[in-house]
Tab-separated table of C-alpha atoms in Angstrom:
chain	number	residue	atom	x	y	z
A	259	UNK	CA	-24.245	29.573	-77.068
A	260	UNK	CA	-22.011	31.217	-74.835
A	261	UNK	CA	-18.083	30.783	-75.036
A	262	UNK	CA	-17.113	30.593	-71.198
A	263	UNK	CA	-13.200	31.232	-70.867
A	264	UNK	CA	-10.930	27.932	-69.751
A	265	UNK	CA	-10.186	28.022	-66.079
A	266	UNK	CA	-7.339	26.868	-64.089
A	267	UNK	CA	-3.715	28.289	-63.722
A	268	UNK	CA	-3.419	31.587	-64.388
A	269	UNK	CA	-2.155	32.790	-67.800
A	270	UNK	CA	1.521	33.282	-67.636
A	271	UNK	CA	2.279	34.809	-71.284
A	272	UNK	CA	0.363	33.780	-74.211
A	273	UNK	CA	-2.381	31.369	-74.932
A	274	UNK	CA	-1.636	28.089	-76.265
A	275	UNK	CA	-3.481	29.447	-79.095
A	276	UNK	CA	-2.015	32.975	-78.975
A	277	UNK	CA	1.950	31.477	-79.118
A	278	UNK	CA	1.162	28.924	-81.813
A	279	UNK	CA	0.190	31.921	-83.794
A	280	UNK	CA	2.653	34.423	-82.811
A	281	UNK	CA	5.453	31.997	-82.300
A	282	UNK	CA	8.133	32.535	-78.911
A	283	UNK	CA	7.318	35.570	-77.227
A	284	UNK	CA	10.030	37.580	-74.898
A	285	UNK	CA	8.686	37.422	-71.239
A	286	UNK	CA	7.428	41.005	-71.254
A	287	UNK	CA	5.875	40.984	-68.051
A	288	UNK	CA	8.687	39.709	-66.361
A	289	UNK	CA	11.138	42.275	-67.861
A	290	UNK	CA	8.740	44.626	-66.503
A	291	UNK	CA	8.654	43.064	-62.628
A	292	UNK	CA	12.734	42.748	-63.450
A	293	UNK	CA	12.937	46.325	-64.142
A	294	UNK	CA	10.762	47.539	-61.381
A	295	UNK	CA	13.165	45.251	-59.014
A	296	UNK	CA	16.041	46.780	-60.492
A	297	UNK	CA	14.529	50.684	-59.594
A	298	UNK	CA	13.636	49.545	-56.139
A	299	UNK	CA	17.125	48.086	-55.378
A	300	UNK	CA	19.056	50.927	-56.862
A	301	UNK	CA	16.752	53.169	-55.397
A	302	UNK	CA	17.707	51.171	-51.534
A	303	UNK	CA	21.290	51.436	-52.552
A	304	UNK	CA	21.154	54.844	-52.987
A	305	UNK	CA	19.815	55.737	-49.915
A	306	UNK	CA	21.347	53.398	-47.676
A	307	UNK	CA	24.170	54.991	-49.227
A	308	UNK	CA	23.122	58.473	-48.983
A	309	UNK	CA	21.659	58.091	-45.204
A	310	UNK	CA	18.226	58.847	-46.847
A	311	UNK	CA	18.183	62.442	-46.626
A	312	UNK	CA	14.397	63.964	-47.349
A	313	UNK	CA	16.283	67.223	-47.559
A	314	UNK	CA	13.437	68.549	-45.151
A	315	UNK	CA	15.848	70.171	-42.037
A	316	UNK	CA	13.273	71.743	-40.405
A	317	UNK	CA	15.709	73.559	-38.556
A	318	UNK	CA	15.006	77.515	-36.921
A	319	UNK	CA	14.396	80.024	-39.534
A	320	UNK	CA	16.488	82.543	-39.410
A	321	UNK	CA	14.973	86.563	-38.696
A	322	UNK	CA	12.874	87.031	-41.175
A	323	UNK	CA	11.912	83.660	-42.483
A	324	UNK	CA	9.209	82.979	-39.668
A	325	UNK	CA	6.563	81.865	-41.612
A	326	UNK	CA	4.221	81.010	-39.170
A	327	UNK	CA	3.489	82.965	-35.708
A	328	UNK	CA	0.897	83.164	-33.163
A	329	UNK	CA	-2.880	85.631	-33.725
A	330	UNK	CA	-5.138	86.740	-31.652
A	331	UNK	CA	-8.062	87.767	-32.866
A	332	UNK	CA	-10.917	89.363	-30.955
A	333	UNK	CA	-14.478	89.996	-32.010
A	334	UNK	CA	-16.711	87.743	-33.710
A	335	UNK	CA	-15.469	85.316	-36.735
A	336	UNK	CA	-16.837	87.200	-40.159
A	337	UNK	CA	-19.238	84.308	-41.894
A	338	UNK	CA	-17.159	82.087	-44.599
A	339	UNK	CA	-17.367	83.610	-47.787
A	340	UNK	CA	-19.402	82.713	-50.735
A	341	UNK	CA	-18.953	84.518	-53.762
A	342	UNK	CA	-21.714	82.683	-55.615
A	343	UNK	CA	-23.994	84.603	-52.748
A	344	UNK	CA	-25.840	87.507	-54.303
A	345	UNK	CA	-25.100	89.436	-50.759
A	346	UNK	CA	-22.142	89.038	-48.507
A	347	UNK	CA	-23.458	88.704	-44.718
A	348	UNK	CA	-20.298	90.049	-43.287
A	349	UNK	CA	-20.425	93.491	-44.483
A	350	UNK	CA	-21.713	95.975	-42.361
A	351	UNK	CA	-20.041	93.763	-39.306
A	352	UNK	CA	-17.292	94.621	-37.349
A	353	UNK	CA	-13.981	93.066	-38.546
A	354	UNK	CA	-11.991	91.163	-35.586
A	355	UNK	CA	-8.784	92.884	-34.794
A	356	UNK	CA	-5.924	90.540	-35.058
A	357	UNK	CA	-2.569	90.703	-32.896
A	358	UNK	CA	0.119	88.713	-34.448
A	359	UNK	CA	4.296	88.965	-36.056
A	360	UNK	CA	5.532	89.894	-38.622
A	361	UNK	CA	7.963	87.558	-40.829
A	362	UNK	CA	10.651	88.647	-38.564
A	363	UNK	CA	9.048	88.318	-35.485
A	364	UNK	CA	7.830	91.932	-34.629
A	365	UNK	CA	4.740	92.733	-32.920
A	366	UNK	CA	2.184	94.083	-35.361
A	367	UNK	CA	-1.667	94.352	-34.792
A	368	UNK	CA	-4.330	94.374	-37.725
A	369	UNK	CA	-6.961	97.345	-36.227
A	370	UNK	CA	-10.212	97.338	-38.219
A	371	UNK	CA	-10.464	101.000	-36.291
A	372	UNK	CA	-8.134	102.092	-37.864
A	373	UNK	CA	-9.831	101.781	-41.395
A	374	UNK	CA	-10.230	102.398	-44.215
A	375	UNK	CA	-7.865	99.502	-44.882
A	376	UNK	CA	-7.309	96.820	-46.935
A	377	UNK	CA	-6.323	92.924	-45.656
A	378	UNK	CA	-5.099	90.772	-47.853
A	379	UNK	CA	-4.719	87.237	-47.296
A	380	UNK	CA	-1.834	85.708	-49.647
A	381	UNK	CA	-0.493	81.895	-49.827
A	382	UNK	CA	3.175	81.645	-51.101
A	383	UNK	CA	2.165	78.650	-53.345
A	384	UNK	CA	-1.206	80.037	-54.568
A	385	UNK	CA	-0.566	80.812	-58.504
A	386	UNK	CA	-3.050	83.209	-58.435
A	387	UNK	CA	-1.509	84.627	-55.345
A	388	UNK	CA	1.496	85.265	-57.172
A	389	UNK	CA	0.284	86.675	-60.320
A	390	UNK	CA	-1.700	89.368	-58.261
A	391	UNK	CA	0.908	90.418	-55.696
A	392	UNK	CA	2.656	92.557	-58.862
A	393	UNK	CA	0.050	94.361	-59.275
A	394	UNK	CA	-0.564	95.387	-55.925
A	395	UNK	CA	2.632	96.146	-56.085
A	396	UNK	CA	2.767	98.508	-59.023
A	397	UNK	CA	-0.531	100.003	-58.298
A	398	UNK	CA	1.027	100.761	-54.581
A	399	UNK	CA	2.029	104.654	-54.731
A	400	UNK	CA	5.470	105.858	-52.229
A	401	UNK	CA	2.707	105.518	-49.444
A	402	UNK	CA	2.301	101.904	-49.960
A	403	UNK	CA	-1.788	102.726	-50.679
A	404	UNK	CA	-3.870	102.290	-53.441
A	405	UNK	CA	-6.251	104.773	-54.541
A	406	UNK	CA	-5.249	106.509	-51.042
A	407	UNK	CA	-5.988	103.016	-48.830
A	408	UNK	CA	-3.334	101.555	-47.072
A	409	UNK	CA	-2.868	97.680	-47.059
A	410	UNK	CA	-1.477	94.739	-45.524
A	411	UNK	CA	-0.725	91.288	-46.162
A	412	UNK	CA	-1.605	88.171	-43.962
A	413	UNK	CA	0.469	85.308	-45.140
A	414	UNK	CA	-1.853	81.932	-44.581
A	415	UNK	CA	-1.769	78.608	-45.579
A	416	UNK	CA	1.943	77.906	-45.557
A	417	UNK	CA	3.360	75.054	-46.365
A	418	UNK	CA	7.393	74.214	-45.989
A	419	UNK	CA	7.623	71.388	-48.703
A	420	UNK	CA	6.323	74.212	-51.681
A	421	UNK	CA	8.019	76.785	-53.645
A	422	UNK	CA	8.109	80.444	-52.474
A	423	UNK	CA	8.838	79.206	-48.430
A	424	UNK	CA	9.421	80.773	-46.541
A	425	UNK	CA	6.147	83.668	-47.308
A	426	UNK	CA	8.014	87.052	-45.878
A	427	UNK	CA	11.209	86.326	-48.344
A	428	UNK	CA	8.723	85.804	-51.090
A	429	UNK	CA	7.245	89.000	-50.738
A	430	UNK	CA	10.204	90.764	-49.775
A	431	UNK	CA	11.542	89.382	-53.542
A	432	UNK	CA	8.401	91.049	-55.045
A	433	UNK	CA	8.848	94.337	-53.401
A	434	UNK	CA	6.122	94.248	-51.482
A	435	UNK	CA	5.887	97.698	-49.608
A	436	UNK	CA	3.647	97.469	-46.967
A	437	UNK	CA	3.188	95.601	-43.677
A	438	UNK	CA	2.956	91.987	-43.152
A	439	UNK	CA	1.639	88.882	-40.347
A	440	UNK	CA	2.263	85.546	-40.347
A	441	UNK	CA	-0.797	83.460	-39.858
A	442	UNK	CA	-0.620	80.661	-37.499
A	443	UNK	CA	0.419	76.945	-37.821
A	444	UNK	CA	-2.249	75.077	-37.429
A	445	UNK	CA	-2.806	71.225	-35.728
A	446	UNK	CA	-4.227	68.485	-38.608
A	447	UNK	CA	-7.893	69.200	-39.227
A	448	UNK	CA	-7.684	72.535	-38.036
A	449	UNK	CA	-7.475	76.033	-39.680
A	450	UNK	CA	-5.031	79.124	-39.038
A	451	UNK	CA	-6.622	81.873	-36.740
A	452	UNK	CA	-6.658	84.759	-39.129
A	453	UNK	CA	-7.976	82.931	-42.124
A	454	UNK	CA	-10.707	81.840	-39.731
A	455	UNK	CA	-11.723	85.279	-38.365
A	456	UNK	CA	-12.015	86.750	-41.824
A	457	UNK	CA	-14.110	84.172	-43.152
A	458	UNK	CA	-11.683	82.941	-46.188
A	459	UNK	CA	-12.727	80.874	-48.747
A	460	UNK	CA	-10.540	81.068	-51.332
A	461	UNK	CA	-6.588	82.522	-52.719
A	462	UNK	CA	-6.177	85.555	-52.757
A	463	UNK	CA	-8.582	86.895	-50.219
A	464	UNK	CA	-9.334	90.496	-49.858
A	465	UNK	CA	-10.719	92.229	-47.019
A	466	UNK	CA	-11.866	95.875	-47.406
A	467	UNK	CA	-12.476	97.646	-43.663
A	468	UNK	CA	-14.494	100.829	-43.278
A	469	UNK	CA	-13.381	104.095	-41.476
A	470	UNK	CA	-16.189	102.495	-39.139
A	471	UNK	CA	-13.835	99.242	-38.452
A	472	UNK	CA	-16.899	97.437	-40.399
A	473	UNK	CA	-16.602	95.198	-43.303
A	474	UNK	CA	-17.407	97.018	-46.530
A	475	UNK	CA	-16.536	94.469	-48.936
A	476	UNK	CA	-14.215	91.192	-49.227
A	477	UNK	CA	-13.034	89.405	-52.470
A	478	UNK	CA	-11.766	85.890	-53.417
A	479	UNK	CA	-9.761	85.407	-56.231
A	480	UNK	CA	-7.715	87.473	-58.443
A	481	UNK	CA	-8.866	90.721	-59.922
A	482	UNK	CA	-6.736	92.155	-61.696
A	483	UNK	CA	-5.388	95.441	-62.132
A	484	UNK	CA	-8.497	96.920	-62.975
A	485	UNK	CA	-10.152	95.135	-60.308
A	486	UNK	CA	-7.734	95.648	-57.314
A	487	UNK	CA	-8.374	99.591	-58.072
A	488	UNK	CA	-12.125	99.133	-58.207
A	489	UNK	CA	-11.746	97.685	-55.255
A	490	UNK	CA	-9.081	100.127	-53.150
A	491	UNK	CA	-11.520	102.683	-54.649
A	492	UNK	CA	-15.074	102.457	-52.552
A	493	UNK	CA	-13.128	102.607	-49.854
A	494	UNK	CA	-11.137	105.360	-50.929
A	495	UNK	CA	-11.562	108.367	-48.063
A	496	UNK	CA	-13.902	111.357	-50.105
A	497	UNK	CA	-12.069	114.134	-51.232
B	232	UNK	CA	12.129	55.541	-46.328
B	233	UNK	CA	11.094	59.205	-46.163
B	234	UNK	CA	8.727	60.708	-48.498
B	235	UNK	CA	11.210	62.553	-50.783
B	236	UNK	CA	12.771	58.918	-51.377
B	237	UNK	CA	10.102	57.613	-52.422
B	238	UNK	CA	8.920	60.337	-54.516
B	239	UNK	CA	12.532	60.285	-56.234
B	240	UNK	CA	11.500	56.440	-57.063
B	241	UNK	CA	8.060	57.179	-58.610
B	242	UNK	CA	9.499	59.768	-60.917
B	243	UNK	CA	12.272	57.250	-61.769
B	244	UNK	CA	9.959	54.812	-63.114
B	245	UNK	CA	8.057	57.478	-64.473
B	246	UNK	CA	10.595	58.059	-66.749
B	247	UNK	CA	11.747	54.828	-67.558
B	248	UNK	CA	7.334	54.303	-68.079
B	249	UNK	CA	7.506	57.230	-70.201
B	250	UNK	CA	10.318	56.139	-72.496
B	251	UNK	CA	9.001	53.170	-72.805
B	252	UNK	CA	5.581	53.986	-73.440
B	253	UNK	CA	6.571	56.738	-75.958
B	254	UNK	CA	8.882	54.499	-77.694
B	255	UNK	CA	6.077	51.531	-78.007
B	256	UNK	CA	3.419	53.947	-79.207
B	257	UNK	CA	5.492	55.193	-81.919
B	258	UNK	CA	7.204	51.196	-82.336
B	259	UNK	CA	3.569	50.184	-82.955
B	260	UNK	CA	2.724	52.555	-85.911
B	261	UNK	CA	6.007	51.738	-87.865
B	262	UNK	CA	5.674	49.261	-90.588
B	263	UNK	CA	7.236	45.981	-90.140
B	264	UNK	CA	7.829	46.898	-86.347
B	265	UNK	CA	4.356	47.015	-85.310
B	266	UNK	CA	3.129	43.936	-85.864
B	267	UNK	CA	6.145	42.444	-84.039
B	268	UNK	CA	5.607	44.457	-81.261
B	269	UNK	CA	2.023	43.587	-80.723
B	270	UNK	CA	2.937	40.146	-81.189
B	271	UNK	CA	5.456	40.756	-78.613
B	272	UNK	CA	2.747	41.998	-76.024
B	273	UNK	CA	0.138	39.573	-77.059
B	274	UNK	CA	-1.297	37.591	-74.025
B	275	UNK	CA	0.618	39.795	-72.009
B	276	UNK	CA	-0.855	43.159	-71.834
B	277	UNK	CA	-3.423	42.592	-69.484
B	278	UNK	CA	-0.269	41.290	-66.466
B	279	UNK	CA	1.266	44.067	-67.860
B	280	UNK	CA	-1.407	46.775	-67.129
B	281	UNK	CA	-2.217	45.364	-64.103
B	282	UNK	CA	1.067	45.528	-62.894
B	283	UNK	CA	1.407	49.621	-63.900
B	284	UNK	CA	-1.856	49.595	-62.189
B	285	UNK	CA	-0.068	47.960	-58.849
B	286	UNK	CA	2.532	50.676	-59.004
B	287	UNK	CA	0.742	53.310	-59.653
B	288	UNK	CA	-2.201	52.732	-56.539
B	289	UNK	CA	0.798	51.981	-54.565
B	290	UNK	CA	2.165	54.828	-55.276
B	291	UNK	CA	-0.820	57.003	-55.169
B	292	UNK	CA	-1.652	55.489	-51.279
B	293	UNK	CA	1.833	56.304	-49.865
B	294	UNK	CA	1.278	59.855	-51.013
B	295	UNK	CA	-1.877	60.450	-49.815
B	296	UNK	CA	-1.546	57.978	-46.416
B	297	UNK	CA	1.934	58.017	-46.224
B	298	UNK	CA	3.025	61.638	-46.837
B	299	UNK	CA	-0.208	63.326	-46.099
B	300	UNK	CA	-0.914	64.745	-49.472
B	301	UNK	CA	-4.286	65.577	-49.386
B	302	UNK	CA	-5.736	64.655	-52.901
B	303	UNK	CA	-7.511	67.325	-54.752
B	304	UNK	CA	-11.029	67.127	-56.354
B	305	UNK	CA	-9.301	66.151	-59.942
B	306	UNK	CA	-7.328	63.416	-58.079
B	307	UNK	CA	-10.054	61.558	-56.403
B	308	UNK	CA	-11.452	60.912	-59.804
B	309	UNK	CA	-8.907	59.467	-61.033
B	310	UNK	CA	-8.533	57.372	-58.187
B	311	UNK	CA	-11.534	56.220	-59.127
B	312	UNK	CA	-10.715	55.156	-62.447
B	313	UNK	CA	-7.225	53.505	-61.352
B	314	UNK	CA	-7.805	52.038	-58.398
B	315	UNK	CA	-10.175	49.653	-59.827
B	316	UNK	CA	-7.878	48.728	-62.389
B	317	UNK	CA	-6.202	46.227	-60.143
B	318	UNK	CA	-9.028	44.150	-59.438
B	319	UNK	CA	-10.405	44.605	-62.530
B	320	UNK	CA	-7.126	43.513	-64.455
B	321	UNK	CA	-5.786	41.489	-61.757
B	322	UNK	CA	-9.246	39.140	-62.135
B	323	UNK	CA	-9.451	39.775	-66.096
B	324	UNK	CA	-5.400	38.186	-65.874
B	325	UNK	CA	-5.631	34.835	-63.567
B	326	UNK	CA	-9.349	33.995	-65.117
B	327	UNK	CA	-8.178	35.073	-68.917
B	328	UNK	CA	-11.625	37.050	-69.474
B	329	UNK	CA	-11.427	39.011	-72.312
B	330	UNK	CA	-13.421	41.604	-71.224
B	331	UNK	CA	-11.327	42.323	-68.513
B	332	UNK	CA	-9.033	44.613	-70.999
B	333	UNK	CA	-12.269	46.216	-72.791
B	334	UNK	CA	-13.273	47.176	-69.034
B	335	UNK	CA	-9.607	48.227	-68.485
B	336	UNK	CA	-9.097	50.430	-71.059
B	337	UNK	CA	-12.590	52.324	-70.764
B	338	UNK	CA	-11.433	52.984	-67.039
B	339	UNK	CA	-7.936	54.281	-68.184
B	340	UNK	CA	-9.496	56.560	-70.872
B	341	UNK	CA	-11.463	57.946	-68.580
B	342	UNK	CA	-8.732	58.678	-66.488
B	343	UNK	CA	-6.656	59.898	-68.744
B	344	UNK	CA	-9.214	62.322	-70.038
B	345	UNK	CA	-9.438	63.503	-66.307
B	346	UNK	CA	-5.772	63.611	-65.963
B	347	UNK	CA	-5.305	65.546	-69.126
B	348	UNK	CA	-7.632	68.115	-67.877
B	349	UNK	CA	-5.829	67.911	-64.176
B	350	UNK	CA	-2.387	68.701	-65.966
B	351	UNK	CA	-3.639	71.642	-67.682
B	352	UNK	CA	-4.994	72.887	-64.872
B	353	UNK	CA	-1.521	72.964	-63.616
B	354	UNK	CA	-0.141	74.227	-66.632
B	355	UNK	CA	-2.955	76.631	-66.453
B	356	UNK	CA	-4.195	77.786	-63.325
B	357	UNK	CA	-6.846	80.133	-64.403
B	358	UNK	CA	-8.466	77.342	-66.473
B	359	UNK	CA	-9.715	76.387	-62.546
B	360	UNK	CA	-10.408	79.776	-61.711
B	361	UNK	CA	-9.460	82.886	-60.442
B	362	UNK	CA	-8.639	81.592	-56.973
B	363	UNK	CA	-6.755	78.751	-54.983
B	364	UNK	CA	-8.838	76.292	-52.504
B	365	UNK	CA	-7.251	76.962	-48.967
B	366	UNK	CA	-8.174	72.796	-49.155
B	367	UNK	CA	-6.426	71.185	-52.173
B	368	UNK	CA	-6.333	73.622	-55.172
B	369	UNK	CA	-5.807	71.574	-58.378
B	370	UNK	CA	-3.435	73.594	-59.731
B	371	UNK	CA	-1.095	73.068	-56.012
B	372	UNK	CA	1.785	71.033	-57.066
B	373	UNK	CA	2.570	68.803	-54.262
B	374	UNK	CA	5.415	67.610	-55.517
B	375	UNK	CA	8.138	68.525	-58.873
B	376	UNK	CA	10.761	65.595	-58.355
B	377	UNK	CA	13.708	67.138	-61.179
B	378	UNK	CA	11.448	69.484	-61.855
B	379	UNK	CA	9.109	67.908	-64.040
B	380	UNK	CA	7.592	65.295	-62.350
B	381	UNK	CA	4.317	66.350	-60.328
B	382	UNK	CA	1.883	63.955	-59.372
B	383	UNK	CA	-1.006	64.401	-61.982
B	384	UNK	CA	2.069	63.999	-64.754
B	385	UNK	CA	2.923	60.339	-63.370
B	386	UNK	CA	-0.634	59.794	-63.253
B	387	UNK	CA	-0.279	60.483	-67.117
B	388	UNK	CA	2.242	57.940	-67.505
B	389	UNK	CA	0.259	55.451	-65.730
B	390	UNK	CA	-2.905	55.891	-67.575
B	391	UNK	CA	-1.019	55.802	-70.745
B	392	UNK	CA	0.945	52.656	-70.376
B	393	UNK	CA	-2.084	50.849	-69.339
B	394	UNK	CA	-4.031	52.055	-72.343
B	395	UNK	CA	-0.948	51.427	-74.581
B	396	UNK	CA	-0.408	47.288	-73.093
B	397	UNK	CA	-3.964	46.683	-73.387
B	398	UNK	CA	-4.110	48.535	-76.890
B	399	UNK	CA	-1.357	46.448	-78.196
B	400	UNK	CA	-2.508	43.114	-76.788
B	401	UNK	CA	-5.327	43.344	-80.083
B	402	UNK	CA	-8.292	44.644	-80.393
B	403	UNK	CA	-10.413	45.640	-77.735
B	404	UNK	CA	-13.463	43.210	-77.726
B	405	UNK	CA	-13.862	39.913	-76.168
B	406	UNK	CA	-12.408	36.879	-78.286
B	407	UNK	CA	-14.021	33.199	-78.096
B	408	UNK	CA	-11.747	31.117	-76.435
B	409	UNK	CA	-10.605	28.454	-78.392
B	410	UNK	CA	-9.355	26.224	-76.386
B	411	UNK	CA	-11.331	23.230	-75.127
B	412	UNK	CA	-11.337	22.895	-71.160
B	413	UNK	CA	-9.386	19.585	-69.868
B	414	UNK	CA	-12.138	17.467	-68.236
């Protein structure tokens, strides 16, 4: 025999059965719509009060704190990487060159020809972004290279609402030594140029170029200190 | 209302949920003040939950739709398990079903098991991995209102207070009603 519940008005508080037992209850439910009220209208006084500043200016950046800029990039887009892959189809292929600013606005140009090199792709809010830049930093010798390979950063992804904006003061806090390009920003649904022509799947990225201007290698993820040399190190120059 | 106002809201009743949810779950193990307190929520734990459950998709919607915070993997299965809540509670309120809170509270465990693992992760980083989705990492906090409240840690809140109304309400099975229907 089944016990189907009462119907009609909706249950206010307790049961009939419920507040015989348990005797007058305090309106819980109401204290907690009066309370929610009570945030809500506070929360309208303040702001009509305080104009309802977001705090977001989005005024100019000064010199220095451009965080985004425009890239060209020429040659064909390296295949999105897949590190569960047991090969990497982009290396052996020629890396796009990319023409872009620095965080201060100066002309600089990313030449795979000009390999070996490293690229590394860094987002200011990435932890794992973060806890690897230090160690590039302090493997870095006074020729801002690792194992002999120079380096540079592409700063992608950025985002003005998150900590570390804009990117170029971030690294410039971390002593980052070597050169640096802002990625682009791009429209809603699509993706900045760089990070496209390099193929990047994940935070960090790394990029390792060939004296040939050819992909030899490419990374996602942190490595760590051992790793980062492994890495700087096949495409160290012989000798 | 721009999105930092209303961000500056949810981690206001955040911490006025968290106080009070704290302060019940500890209230409701004391001797001599437990029973009162679940006495106190009886018949009103289910309205209760469903109305953390309001918030808390409300909440959840503006950030996503509203301020274009795309959620992450973590956070779409928690939608999943909140979302819900608000029909399922809602219903399980007006039509006094029992079950509605046994439902409930599986959802909100659930949830909260998810969430727990989604604030770790933020905690934590490397429990995800070794790198950041150029997407919607889990570990990317949107938001740090006073610099403690990100998203996944109001999610906490919410889960909890809805476990700890329906907890409180009595035990979690379906009761025989004992009232006879008016003709």
């Amino acid at each position: 025999m089944s016990h189907k519940p009462p119907k009609g008005r909706p249950l206010a508080g307790a049961s009939r059965i419920e507040s015989a037992r348990t005797g007058p209850q305090i309106p819980l439910f109401a204290v907690a719509v009066g309370v929610l009220v009570l945030v809500l209208v506070a929360a309208g006084i303040v702001i009509a009060v305080g104009g309802g500043d977001d705090g977001s200016d989005g005024g100019t950046l000064a010199p220095g704190d451009q965080a985004f800029g425009p890239v060209t990039a020429t040659g064909n887009p390296l295949p999105e990487y897949d590190d569960q892959a047991a090969e990497d189809p982009a290396v052996g292929l020629p890396a796009p060159e990319l023409v872009g600013e620095t965080p201060s606005g100066e002309p600089i140009t990313i030449d795979p020809s000009e390999g070996p090199m490293v690229v590394v792709f860094l987002a200011h809010w990435c932890p794992h972004c973060q806890a690897e830049v230090p160690r590039i930093v302090e493997l870095a010798d006074d020729q801002a290279e690792i194992a002999g390979v120079p380096f540079v950063a592409v700063l992608t992804g950025s985002d003005p609402n998150v900590e570390n904006f804009p990117p170029g003061e971030w690294l410039a806090r971390e002593g980052w030594p070597a050169g640096a390009m802002v990625d682009t920003e791009p429209e809603p649904g699509q993706v900045p140029v760089a990070l496209s022509a390099y193929g990047l799947s994940g935070y960090p990225f790394l990029v390792g170029i060939d004296a040939e201007g050819n992909v030899a290698a490419r990374s996602s993820g942190e490595l760590g200190e051992d790793g980062l040399q492994d890495f700087f190190a096949q495409l160290a120059p012989p000798g | 209302m721009s999105t930092g106002d209303v961000t500056s809201i949810l981690a206001v009743l955040a911490t006025v949920g968290a106080v009070a949810g704290i302060g019940g779950a500890v209230a409701s193990v004391l001797p001599g003040i437990g029973p009162r307190l679940r006495a106190a929520v009886a018949g009103q734990g289910v309205p209760l939950a469903w109305l953390v459950a309001v918030v808390a998709t409300a909440g959840s919607l503006h950030l996503s739709e509203g301020a274009s915070f795309v959620p992450c993997r973590l956070c779409w299965f928690q939608r999943i398990a909140m979302y819900p809540l608000v029909i399922v509670l809602g219903v399980g309120w007006v039509r006094r079903e029992a079950g509605a809170r046994l439902t409930g509270a599986v959802l909100a465990g659930l949830g909260l098991l998810v969430n727990l693992w989604h604030v770790a992760i933020e905690l934590r980083p490397s429990l995800e991995g070794s790198s950041c989705d150029p997407a919607t990492p889990c570990s990317f906090r949107w938001i740090e209102v006073y610099g403690f409240w990100t998203i996944p840690r109001m999610a906490t809140v919410a889960f909890g207070l809805v476990l700890l109304a329906l907890a409180l309400d009595g035990p979690l099975r379906p009761r025989p009603s004992q009232e006879v229907s008016a003709p």
